Amino acid sequence: MEKKVRVRFAPSPTGPLHMGGVRTALYNYLFAKKHGGDFLLRIEDTDQTRYVPGAEDYILESLNWCGLTPDEGVGVGGEYGPYRQSERKEAGVYKQYVDQLIEAGYAYYAFDTPEELDQMRENLKAAGVAAPQYNANSRNSMKNSLTLSAEEVQKRLDAGEPFVVRIKIPRNEEIKFQDIIRGWVVVHSSNLDDKVLYKSDGMPTYHMANVVDDYLMKITHVIRGEEWLPSGPLHVLLYRYLGWENEMPQFAHLPLILKPDGNGKLSKRDGDRLGFPVFPIEWKSPEGEISSGYRESGYFPEAFVNMMAFLGWNPGTPQEIFSLNELVEAFTLERVGKSGAKFDPDKTRWYNEQYLRAKSNAELAQLVKPFVDAKGYTYPNEEYLGHVCGLMKERATFVTDLLNEDYLFVAPTAYDETTLNKKWKENTPEIIEELQSILEGISDFTASNIEAEFKAFLERKELGFGAVLPGFRLLVTGAGMGPSMFEICALLGKNETLNRIQVGLERVAELKQA
Ligand code: GLU
């Protein structure tokens, strides 16, 4: 029988979740749902020196905003818990496996002090080694259970001397594994160092805890960022040395997310420089520094998630708009690329525009209402707000853009100078007066009626659109450009439109004289 798919998102609470982290969570989620499996959230907090207060809550809230709800794990619970590694350490989960590795000769105690480690690196550098490491060559001249006698080791352990446990990387071996995205990955053991697996305070390092937990939590697929690819061979060795090779999960290392110009990995600095967030939601550091988020910048989570899905994956069809459920249907790891995915802030805005336009006017009215209230605008009813949204949505990226034309709520007090000076052509007072009486005469003041009468009027006068429309717009809105004038007038109503023309004419006459 096929094993039930179980995947995990395993962030370390060392700061806010970057876009890349969200994408990892998203692909894990999509993969799990596609295969009817479980999506777990495990918090990897073994490195206490890098622990940042608030980061875990931030991660939970970000996933929640994106709609990526874990089936199991931190915040949810489940039969393989606890799901926070610091708690697992307290529960004594890891030590037995470390002991098992030491007993089998796959790992060893090392007692070297930081000064001794520095000295070793310096000596090797002086001897011409470019990147000195604790490895098959150097371990023989260090203070560890491979060089010290068994009694000496025991003595040091009994005396409570600080130690680490290191993996004993084999000397001359090719380590291979198959990555779903990258195919065969082959690394020679001479390129690996004897990584620390465990420290005398009882804390496992990332590698040890990660492998043990993936095994104990019955994880079937490890889907994570490319930065973990170099750890792959070490993890493969750990599975082998612990006797779990048959249960080893399949690996899929996701491509990097690149700067918009494709030149290197996307960083927070690029966001600051080019004006876009790199975090899903706003992050306030413990020092009080605030970094912007997509949520606070006005993005819909659906748009953000849709955009993120395309950063490294494509469906192989021209379709670009996908709901989360549609993504679940369409997603496969086989369609995730190897090469880095360029982040495109314009495309991100485009996604938001598509989702905004797809919403009904009534829905948008509800969303825009708090902003209308904050501006202190009044309006006759919610239907009016809906009309404003309908009029504005083709030119809006964010909900707040729906309020870009404040003349839809208040009469203009200023008049666009360019229009006033350059485009005010045949709008002589006589023409405007005639226009006023034509508008006056429209009993059903709808956009199509206004348009028909306006066009007929131009024809009679043998005038072009450009001769009258800019002035007409200026008087009613104060602006030089905007949505359909006929729609605007219909929305404002006959009285308001005529009032504005009257007031505008007087103001404009004054301005022209001045
Ligand atoms: N804790 C690691 C991280 O912060 C997880 C890597 C993995 O998924 O194995 O990204």
Coordinates of C-alpha atoms and ligand atoms in Angstrom, one line a residue:
M1 CA 0.0 0.0 0.0
E2 CA 1.2 3.5 -0.8
K3 CA 2.2 5.5 2.3
K4 CA 0.1 8.4 3.2
V5 CA 1.8 11.6 2.0
R6 CA 3.0 13.6 5.0
V7 CA 5.0 16.8 4.5
R8 CA 6.1 19.4 6.9
F9 CA 7.0 23.1 6.9
A10 CA 9.8 23.4 9.4
P11 CA 10.8 27.0 9.9
S12 CA 13.2 28.2 12.5
P13 CA 11.9 31.1 14.6
T14 CA 14.9 33.4 13.9
G15 CA 12.9 36.3 12.4
P16 CA 10.0 37.0 10.1
L17 CA 9.1 34.6 7.4
H18 CA 10.5 35.8 4.1
M19 CA 8.6 35.3 0.8
G20 CA 10.7 32.3 0.1
G21 CA 9.5 30.7 3.3
V22 CA 5.9 31.3 2.4
R23 CA 6.5 29.7 -1.0
T24 CA 8.0 26.6 0.7
A25 CA 5.0 26.4 3.0
L26 CA 2.7 26.8 0.0
Y27 CA 4.3 24.1 -2.1
N28 CA 4.2 21.7 0.9
Y29 CA 0.6 22.5 1.4
L30 CA -0.3 22.1 -2.3
F31 CA 1.5 18.8 -2.5
A32 CA -0.1 17.5 0.7
K33 CA -3.6 18.4 -0.4
K34 CA -3.1 17.2 -3.9
H35 CA -2.3 13.7 -2.6
G36 CA -4.8 13.7 0.2
G37 CA -2.0 13.9 2.7
D38 CA -1.1 15.8 5.8
F39 CA 0.6 19.2 6.1
L40 CA 2.6 19.6 9.3
L41 CA 4.0 22.6 11.0
R42 CA 7.1 21.9 13.0
I43 CA 9.1 24.7 14.7
E44 CA 12.8 24.1 14.6
D45 CA 14.1 26.1 17.5
T46 CA 17.2 24.2 18.5
D47 CA 19.5 27.2 17.9
Q48 CA 18.7 29.2 20.9
T49 CA 21.2 31.9 20.1
R50 CA 19.2 32.8 17.0
Y51 CA 15.8 32.7 18.6
V52 CA 13.8 35.8 18.1
P53 CA 10.8 36.5 20.3
G54 CA 7.6 36.9 18.3
A55 CA 8.8 35.0 15.3
E56 CA 6.8 31.9 16.0
D57 CA 3.5 33.9 16.3
Y58 CA 4.5 35.8 13.2
I59 CA 4.9 32.5 11.3
L60 CA 1.5 31.2 12.5
E61 CA -0.3 34.4 11.6
S62 CA 1.4 34.6 8.2
L63 CA 0.3 31.0 7.3
N64 CA -3.2 31.8 8.6
W65 CA -3.4 34.9 6.4
C66 CA -2.4 32.9 3.4
G67 CA -4.9 30.2 4.2
L68 CA -2.3 27.6 4.6
T69 CA -3.7 25.9 7.6
P70 CA -1.6 23.0 9.0
D71 CA -3.4 19.7 9.6
E72 CA -1.0 18.9 12.4
G73 CA 1.8 20.5 14.4
V74 CA 2.4 23.6 16.4
G75 CA -0.9 25.4 17.1
V76 CA -2.9 22.3 16.1
G77 CA -1.5 19.4 17.9
G78 CA -1.4 15.8 16.8
E79 CA -0.2 12.3 17.7
Y80 CA 3.4 12.8 16.9
G81 CA 3.9 15.9 19.1
P82 CA 5.3 17.9 20.7
Y83 CA 6.1 19.7 17.5
R84 CA 8.5 22.4 18.8
Q85 CA 12.0 20.9 18.9
S86 CA 13.0 22.6 22.2
E87 CA 10.1 20.8 23.8
R88 CA 11.1 17.5 22.1
K89 CA 14.5 18.0 23.5
E90 CA 13.0 18.4 27.0
A91 CA 11.0 15.2 26.4
G92 CA 14.3 13.4 25.7
V93 CA 13.6 12.6 22.1
Y94 CA 17.0 13.0 20.6
K95 CA 19.6 11.7 23.0
Q96 CA 19.0 8.0 22.4
Y97 CA 19.7 8.4 18.7
V98 CA 22.9 10.3 19.3
D99 CA 24.0 7.5 21.6
Q100 CA 23.1 5.0 19.0
L101 CA 25.3 6.7 16.4
I102 CA 28.2 6.9 18.9
E103 CA 27.9 3.3 19.8
A104 CA 27.9 2.2 16.2
G105 CA 31.0 4.3 15.5
Y106 CA 29.2 6.8 13.2
A107 CA 29.7 9.7 15.5
Y108 CA 32.2 10.7 18.2
Y109 CA 32.7 13.1 21.1
A110 CA 34.9 16.1 20.6
F111 CA 36.2 18.3 23.4
D112 CA 38.1 21.0 21.4
T113 CA 37.8 24.5 22.9
P114 CA 37.0 27.4 20.6
E115 CA 40.6 28.5 20.8
E116 CA 41.8 25.0 19.7
L117 CA 39.4 25.1 16.8
D118 CA 40.7 28.5 15.7
Q119 CA 44.2 27.3 16.0
M120 CA 43.4 24.3 13.8
R121 CA 41.9 26.5 11.1
E122 CA 44.9 28.8 11.2
N123 CA 47.4 26.0 11.0
L124 CA 45.6 24.6 8.0
K125 CA 45.3 27.9 6.3
A126 CA 49.1 28.4 6.8
A127 CA 49.6 25.0 5.2
G128 CA 47.6 26.2 2.1
V129 CA 44.2 24.8 2.8
A130 CA 41.7 27.3 1.5
A131 CA 38.6 26.2 3.5
P132 CA 39.8 24.4 6.7
Q133 CA 37.3 22.1 8.2
Y134 CA 36.9 19.6 11.0
N135 CA 37.0 16.5 8.7
A136 CA 38.5 13.1 8.0
N137 CA 41.9 14.7 7.7
S138 CA 42.0 17.2 10.6
R139 CA 40.0 15.1 13.2
N140 CA 43.0 13.0 13.9
S141 CA 45.0 15.9 15.4
M142 CA 42.1 17.1 17.5
K143 CA 40.8 16.3 21.0
N144 CA 38.1 13.7 20.4
S145 CA 37.1 10.2 21.2
L146 CA 38.9 9.0 18.1
T147 CA 42.2 10.3 19.4
L148 CA 41.8 10.1 23.2
S149 CA 41.7 6.9 25.1
A150 CA 38.4 5.5 26.3
E151 CA 39.3 6.2 29.9
E152 CA 40.3 9.8 29.1
V153 CA 37.0 10.3 27.3
Q154 CA 35.0 8.9 30.2
K155 CA 37.0 11.1 32.6
R156 CA 36.1 14.2 30.7
L157 CA 32.5 13.2 30.4
D158 CA 32.3 12.4 34.2
A159 CA 33.9 15.7 35.0
G160 CA 31.1 17.5 33.1
E161 CA 33.5 19.0 30.5
P162 CA 31.6 20.6 27.6
F163 CA 31.6 18.5 24.5
V164 CA 29.9 18.2 21.1
V165 CA 29.1 15.0 19.2
R166 CA 30.2 15.1 15.6
I167 CA 29.3 12.8 12.7
K168 CA 32.2 10.8 11.3
I169 CA 32.0 11.4 7.6
P170 CA 33.4 8.5 5.7
R171 CA 36.7 9.1 4.0
N172 CA 36.2 8.1 0.4
E173 CA 32.6 7.7 -0.6
E174 CA 30.2 9.0 -3.1
I175 CA 26.9 10.0 -1.5
K176 CA 23.9 9.9 -3.9
F177 CA 20.3 10.7 -3.6
Q178 CA 17.5 11.5 -6.0
D179 CA 15.9 14.9 -5.8
I180 CA 12.5 15.1 -7.4
I181 CA 13.3 18.5 -8.9
R182 CA 17.0 18.1 -9.6
G183 CA 17.4 14.5 -10.4
W184 CA 20.5 12.6 -9.1
V185 CA 22.6 14.6 -6.6
V186 CA 26.1 13.1 -6.1
V187 CA 28.5 14.5 -3.6
H188 CA 31.9 13.1 -2.7
S189 CA 32.5 12.7 1.1
S190 CA 35.7 14.7 0.9
N191 CA 33.6 17.8 0.4
L192 CA 31.7 17.2 3.7
D193 CA 32.8 18.1 7.2
D194 CA 32.2 16.4 10.5
K195 CA 29.1 18.5 11.4
V196 CA 28.1 18.9 15.0
L197 CA 25.0 16.8 15.8
Y198 CA 24.6 17.4 19.5
K199 CA 25.9 19.5 22.3
S200 CA 26.6 18.8 25.9
D201 CA 23.6 20.9 27.0
G202 CA 21.5 18.2 25.5
M203 CA 20.5 20.2 22.5
P204 CA 20.7 18.5 19.1
T205 CA 21.7 20.7 16.1
Y206 CA 19.4 21.3 13.2
H207 CA 20.7 18.3 11.2
M208 CA 20.2 15.8 13.9
A209 CA 16.8 17.1 15.1
N210 CA 15.6 17.5 11.5
V211 CA 16.4 13.9 10.5
V212 CA 15.1 12.3 13.7
D213 CA 11.9 14.3 13.6
D214 CA 11.2 13.7 9.9
Y215 CA 11.6 10.0 10.7
L216 CA 9.5 9.9 13.8
M217 CA 6.8 12.1 12.3
K218 CA 6.6 9.7 9.3
I219 CA 7.5 12.5 6.8
T220 CA 7.4 11.1 3.2
H221 CA 8.6 14.2 1.3
V222 CA 11.0 16.9 2.3
I223 CA 10.2 20.0 0.2
R224 CA 12.4 22.9 1.1
G225 CA 14.6 25.7 -0.2
E226 CA 17.7 25.2 -2.3
E227 CA 19.8 26.5 0.5
W228 CA 19.3 23.1 2.2
L229 CA 20.6 21.1 -0.8
P230 CA 24.2 21.0 0.6
S231 CA 22.8 19.4 3.7
G232 CA 21.2 16.6 1.7
P233 CA 24.2 14.3 1.7
L234 CA 24.7 14.6 5.4
H235 CA 21.0 13.9 6.0
V236 CA 21.2 10.9 3.7
L237 CA 24.2 9.6 5.8
L238 CA 22.2 10.1 9.0
Y239 CA 19.3 8.1 7.7
R240 CA 21.7 5.3 6.7
Y241 CA 23.6 5.3 10.0
L242 CA 20.4 5.3 12.0
G243 CA 19.1 2.3 10.0
W244 CA 16.3 4.3 8.5
E245 CA 17.3 4.3 4.9
N246 CA 14.2 2.5 3.7
E247 CA 12.0 5.1 5.4
M248 CA 14.0 8.0 4.1
P249 CA 11.7 10.7 2.7
Q250 CA 12.0 11.8 -0.9
F251 CA 13.7 15.2 -1.3
A252 CA 12.6 18.2 -3.4
H253 CA 14.8 21.3 -3.2
L254 CA 13.0 24.4 -4.5
P255 CA 14.7 27.0 -6.7
L256 CA 15.8 30.3 -5.3
I257 CA 13.7 33.4 -5.6
L258 CA 15.8 36.0 -7.4
K259 CA 15.9 39.8 -7.5
P260 CA 13.7 41.4 -10.3
D261 CA 16.8 41.7 -12.5
G262 CA 17.7 38.1 -11.9
N263 CA 21.0 39.1 -10.4
G264 CA 21.2 37.0 -7.2
K265 CA 18.9 36.0 -4.4
L266 CA 16.1 38.4 -3.4
S267 CA 16.8 40.1 -0.2
K268 CA 15.1 42.5 2.1
R269 CA 17.4 45.2 0.8
D270 CA 16.0 44.8 -2.7
G271 CA 12.5 45.3 -1.3
D272 CA 13.6 48.5 0.5
R273 CA 15.4 49.8 -2.5
L274 CA 12.7 49.0 -5.1
G275 CA 9.7 49.6 -2.8
F276 CA 8.0 46.3 -2.3
P277 CA 7.6 44.1 0.8
V278 CA 9.5 40.8 1.1
F279 CA 7.4 39.7 4.1
P280 CA 3.8 38.4 4.0
I281 CA 2.6 40.5 6.9
E282 CA 4.2 43.5 8.7
W283 CA 7.0 42.5 11.0
K284 CA 7.9 44.5 14.1
S285 CA 11.3 43.4 15.3
P286 CA 11.9 43.1 19.1
E287 CA 13.9 46.4 18.7
G288 CA 10.9 48.1 17.3
E289 CA 11.9 48.3 13.7
I290 CA 9.0 47.8 11.3
S291 CA 9.2 46.1 8.0
S292 CA 6.3 46.3 5.6
G293 CA 4.1 43.3 4.7
Y294 CA 1.9 42.4 1.7
R295 CA -1.1 42.3 4.0
E296 CA -0.7 45.8 5.2
S297 CA 0.3 47.1 1.8
G298 CA -3.2 46.2 0.6
Y299 CA -2.7 42.8 -1.1
F300 CA -5.4 40.2 -1.1
P301 CA -4.0 37.0 0.4
E302 CA -5.5 35.1 -2.6
A303 CA -3.5 37.3 -5.0
F304 CA -0.4 37.0 -3.0
V305 CA -0.6 33.2 -2.9
N306 CA -1.5 33.0 -6.6
M307 CA 1.6 35.0 -7.4
M308 CA 3.8 33.0 -5.0
A309 CA 2.7 29.8 -6.6
F310 CA 4.1 31.0 -9.9
L311 CA 7.5 31.8 -8.4
G312 CA 9.1 28.5 -9.5
W313 CA 6.2 26.5 -10.8
N314 CA 3.9 26.8 -13.8
P315 CA 0.9 24.8 -14.8
G316 CA 2.1 24.3 -18.4
T317 CA -1.0 26.1 -19.7
P318 CA -1.6 29.9 -20.3
Q319 CA -3.9 30.1 -17.2
E320 CA -2.6 32.5 -14.6
I321 CA -5.4 33.0 -12.2
F322 CA -5.8 30.1 -9.8
S323 CA -7.7 29.9 -6.5
L324 CA -6.0 27.9 -3.8
N325 CA -8.1 24.9 -4.6
E326 CA -7.3 25.1 -8.3
L327 CA -3.6 25.3 -7.4
V328 CA -4.1 22.1 -5.4
E329 CA -5.6 20.4 -8.5
A330 CA -2.9 21.7 -10.9
F331 CA 0.2 21.4 -8.7
T332 CA 3.0 18.9 -9.3
L333 CA 6.6 19.0 -8.2
E334 CA 7.6 17.8 -11.7
R335 CA 6.5 21.2 -12.9
V336 CA 8.8 23.1 -10.4
G337 CA 11.8 24.4 -12.2
K338 CA 15.5 24.1 -11.2
S339 CA 16.6 27.5 -12.0
G340 CA 15.9 30.6 -9.9
A341 CA 12.6 32.3 -10.2
K342 CA 12.7 36.1 -10.8
F343 CA 10.4 38.1 -8.5
D344 CA 8.4 40.6 -10.5
P345 CA 6.8 43.4 -8.4
D346 CA 4.7 44.6 -11.4
K347 CA 3.3 41.1 -11.9
T348 CA 2.5 41.0 -8.2
R349 CA 0.5 44.2 -8.5
W350 CA -1.2 42.8 -11.7
Y351 CA -2.3 39.8 -9.6
N352 CA -3.9 42.1 -7.1
E353 CA -5.7 44.0 -9.8
Q354 CA -7.1 40.8 -11.3
Y355 CA -8.5 39.8 -7.9
L356 CA -9.8 43.2 -7.2
R357 CA -11.6 43.4 -10.5
A358 CA -13.1 39.9 -10.0
K359 CA -14.9 41.1 -6.8
S360 CA -18.5 42.3 -7.0
N361 CA -19.2 46.0 -6.4
A362 CA -21.0 45.2 -3.2
E363 CA -18.1 43.2 -1.9
L364 CA -15.7 46.0 -2.7
A365 CA -18.0 48.5 -1.0
Q366 CA -17.7 46.6 2.2
L367 CA -13.9 46.5 1.9
V368 CA -13.6 50.2 1.1
K369 CA -16.1 51.4 3.7
P370 CA -13.6 51.7 6.6
F371 CA -11.3 53.9 4.5
V372 CA -14.2 56.0 3.4
D373 CA -15.2 56.5 7.0
A374 CA -11.6 57.3 8.0
K375 CA -11.6 60.1 5.4
G376 CA -14.8 61.4 6.8
Y377 CA -16.6 61.2 3.4
T378 CA -20.4 60.9 3.4
Y379 CA -22.4 59.1 0.9
P380 CA -26.1 58.5 0.4
N381 CA -26.1 54.7 0.8
E382 CA -24.0 51.5 0.3
E383 CA -25.3 51.2 -3.2
Y384 CA -23.6 54.5 -4.0
L385 CA -20.3 53.1 -2.6
G386 CA -20.8 50.1 -4.8
H387 CA -21.2 52.3 -7.8
V388 CA -18.0 54.2 -6.9
C389 CA -16.2 50.9 -6.7
G390 CA -17.6 49.8 -10.1
L391 CA -16.5 53.0 -11.6
M392 CA -13.0 52.9 -10.2
K393 CA -12.0 49.2 -10.1
E394 CA -10.6 49.1 -13.6
R395 CA -8.0 51.7 -12.5
A396 CA -7.3 50.4 -9.1
T397 CA -4.6 48.1 -7.8
F398 CA -5.6 48.2 -4.1
V399 CA -8.9 48.8 -2.3
T400 CA -7.6 52.2 -1.2
D401 CA -7.2 53.2 -4.8
L402 CA -10.9 53.0 -5.2
L403 CA -10.9 56.3 -3.3
N404 CA -8.4 58.0 -5.5
E405 CA -11.0 60.4 -7.0
D406 CA -12.3 62.3 -4.0
Y407 CA -14.6 64.3 -6.2
L408 CA -16.9 61.3 -6.1
F409 CA -17.6 62.3 -2.5
V410 CA -16.9 66.0 -2.3
A411 CA -17.2 68.9 -4.8
P412 CA -13.9 70.0 -6.2
T413 CA -12.2 73.1 -4.6
A414 CA -9.3 73.1 -7.0
Y415 CA -9.1 72.9 -10.8
D416 CA -6.5 71.1 -12.8
E417 CA -4.2 73.8 -14.2
T418 CA -3.1 72.1 -17.4
T419 CA -6.7 71.5 -18.4
L420 CA -7.6 75.1 -17.5
N421 CA -4.8 76.6 -19.5
K422 CA -4.5 74.2 -22.5
K423 CA -7.6 72.2 -23.0
W424 CA -10.3 74.7 -22.2
K425 CA -11.1 75.2 -25.8
E426 CA -14.7 75.9 -27.1
N427 CA -16.0 75.8 -23.6
T428 CA -17.2 79.3 -23.8
P429 CA -19.8 80.3 -21.2
E430 CA -22.4 80.1 -23.9
I431 CA -21.5 76.5 -24.8
I432 CA -21.5 75.5 -21.1
E433 CA -24.9 77.2 -20.6
E434 CA -26.3 75.2 -23.5
L435 CA -24.9 72.0 -22.0
Q436 CA -26.4 72.9 -18.7
S437 CA -29.8 73.2 -20.2
I438 CA -29.4 70.0 -22.1
L439 CA -28.5 68.1 -18.9
E440 CA -31.4 69.9 -17.1
G441 CA -33.7 68.4 -19.7
I442 CA -32.7 64.8 -19.2
S443 CA -35.4 63.3 -17.1
D444 CA -33.9 59.9 -16.5
F445 CA -30.4 60.9 -15.6
T446 CA -28.6 57.7 -16.5
A447 CA -25.1 57.4 -18.0
S448 CA -26.4 56.2 -21.4
N449 CA -29.0 59.0 -21.6
I450 CA -26.4 61.6 -20.7
E451 CA -24.0 60.2 -23.2
A452 CA -26.6 60.2 -26.0
E453 CA -27.6 63.8 -25.3
F454 CA -24.0 65.0 -25.0
K455 CA -23.1 63.4 -28.3
A456 CA -26.1 64.8 -30.1
F457 CA -25.2 68.2 -28.7
L458 CA -21.7 68.0 -30.1
E459 CA -23.0 67.0 -33.4
R460 CA -25.3 69.9 -33.6
K461 CA -22.6 72.2 -32.7
E462 CA -20.1 70.5 -35.0
L463 CA -17.7 70.1 -32.1
G464 CA -15.4 67.3 -31.3
F465 CA -15.2 65.4 -28.0
G466 CA -11.9 66.9 -27.2
A467 CA -13.3 70.4 -27.5
V468 CA -15.9 70.2 -24.8
L469 CA -15.3 67.1 -22.7
P470 CA -12.1 68.3 -20.8
G471 CA -13.8 71.5 -19.8
F472 CA -17.0 69.7 -18.8
R473 CA -14.9 67.3 -16.7
L474 CA -12.9 70.1 -15.1
L475 CA -16.1 71.8 -13.9
V476 CA -17.6 68.7 -12.4
T477 CA -14.6 67.0 -11.0
G478 CA -11.7 69.6 -10.9
A479 CA -9.6 66.9 -12.6
G480 CA -8.0 66.6 -16.0
M481 CA -8.7 62.9 -16.4
G482 CA -10.7 60.1 -14.9
P483 CA -13.4 57.5 -15.5
S484 CA -16.4 58.1 -17.8
M485 CA -17.9 61.5 -17.3
F486 CA -21.3 60.1 -18.1
E487 CA -21.0 57.6 -15.3
I488 CA -19.7 60.2 -13.0
C489 CA -22.6 62.6 -13.7
A490 CA -25.1 59.8 -13.3
L491 CA -23.6 58.8 -10.0
L492 CA -23.6 62.4 -8.7
G493 CA -27.1 63.0 -9.9
K494 CA -28.6 65.8 -11.8
N495 CA -28.7 68.4 -9.1
E496 CA -25.1 67.9 -7.9
T497 CA -23.8 67.8 -11.5
L498 CA -25.5 71.1 -12.4
N499 CA -24.5 72.7 -9.1
R500 CA -20.9 71.8 -9.7
I501 CA -21.0 73.2 -13.3
Q502 CA -22.4 76.5 -12.0
V503 CA -19.9 76.8 -9.1
G504 CA -17.1 75.6 -11.4
L505 CA -17.9 78.2 -14.0
E506 CA -17.6 81.0 -11.6
R507 CA -14.4 79.7 -10.0
V508 CA -12.8 79.1 -13.4
A509 CA -13.7 82.6 -14.6
E510 CA -11.9 84.0 -11.5
L511 CA -8.9 81.7 -12.0
K512 CA -8.6 82.7 -15.7
Q513 CA -8.7 86.4 -14.8
A514 CA -6.1 86.0 -12.1
Ligands
GLU1 N1 14.6 24.8 10.0 C1 15.0 24.8 8.6 C2 14.6 26.2 8.1 O1 14.6 27.1 8.9 C3 14.2 23.8 7.9 C4 14.9 23.2 6.7 C5 14.2 22.0 6.3 O2 13.0 22.1 5.8 O3 14.7 20.9 6.4 O4 14.4 26.5 7.0

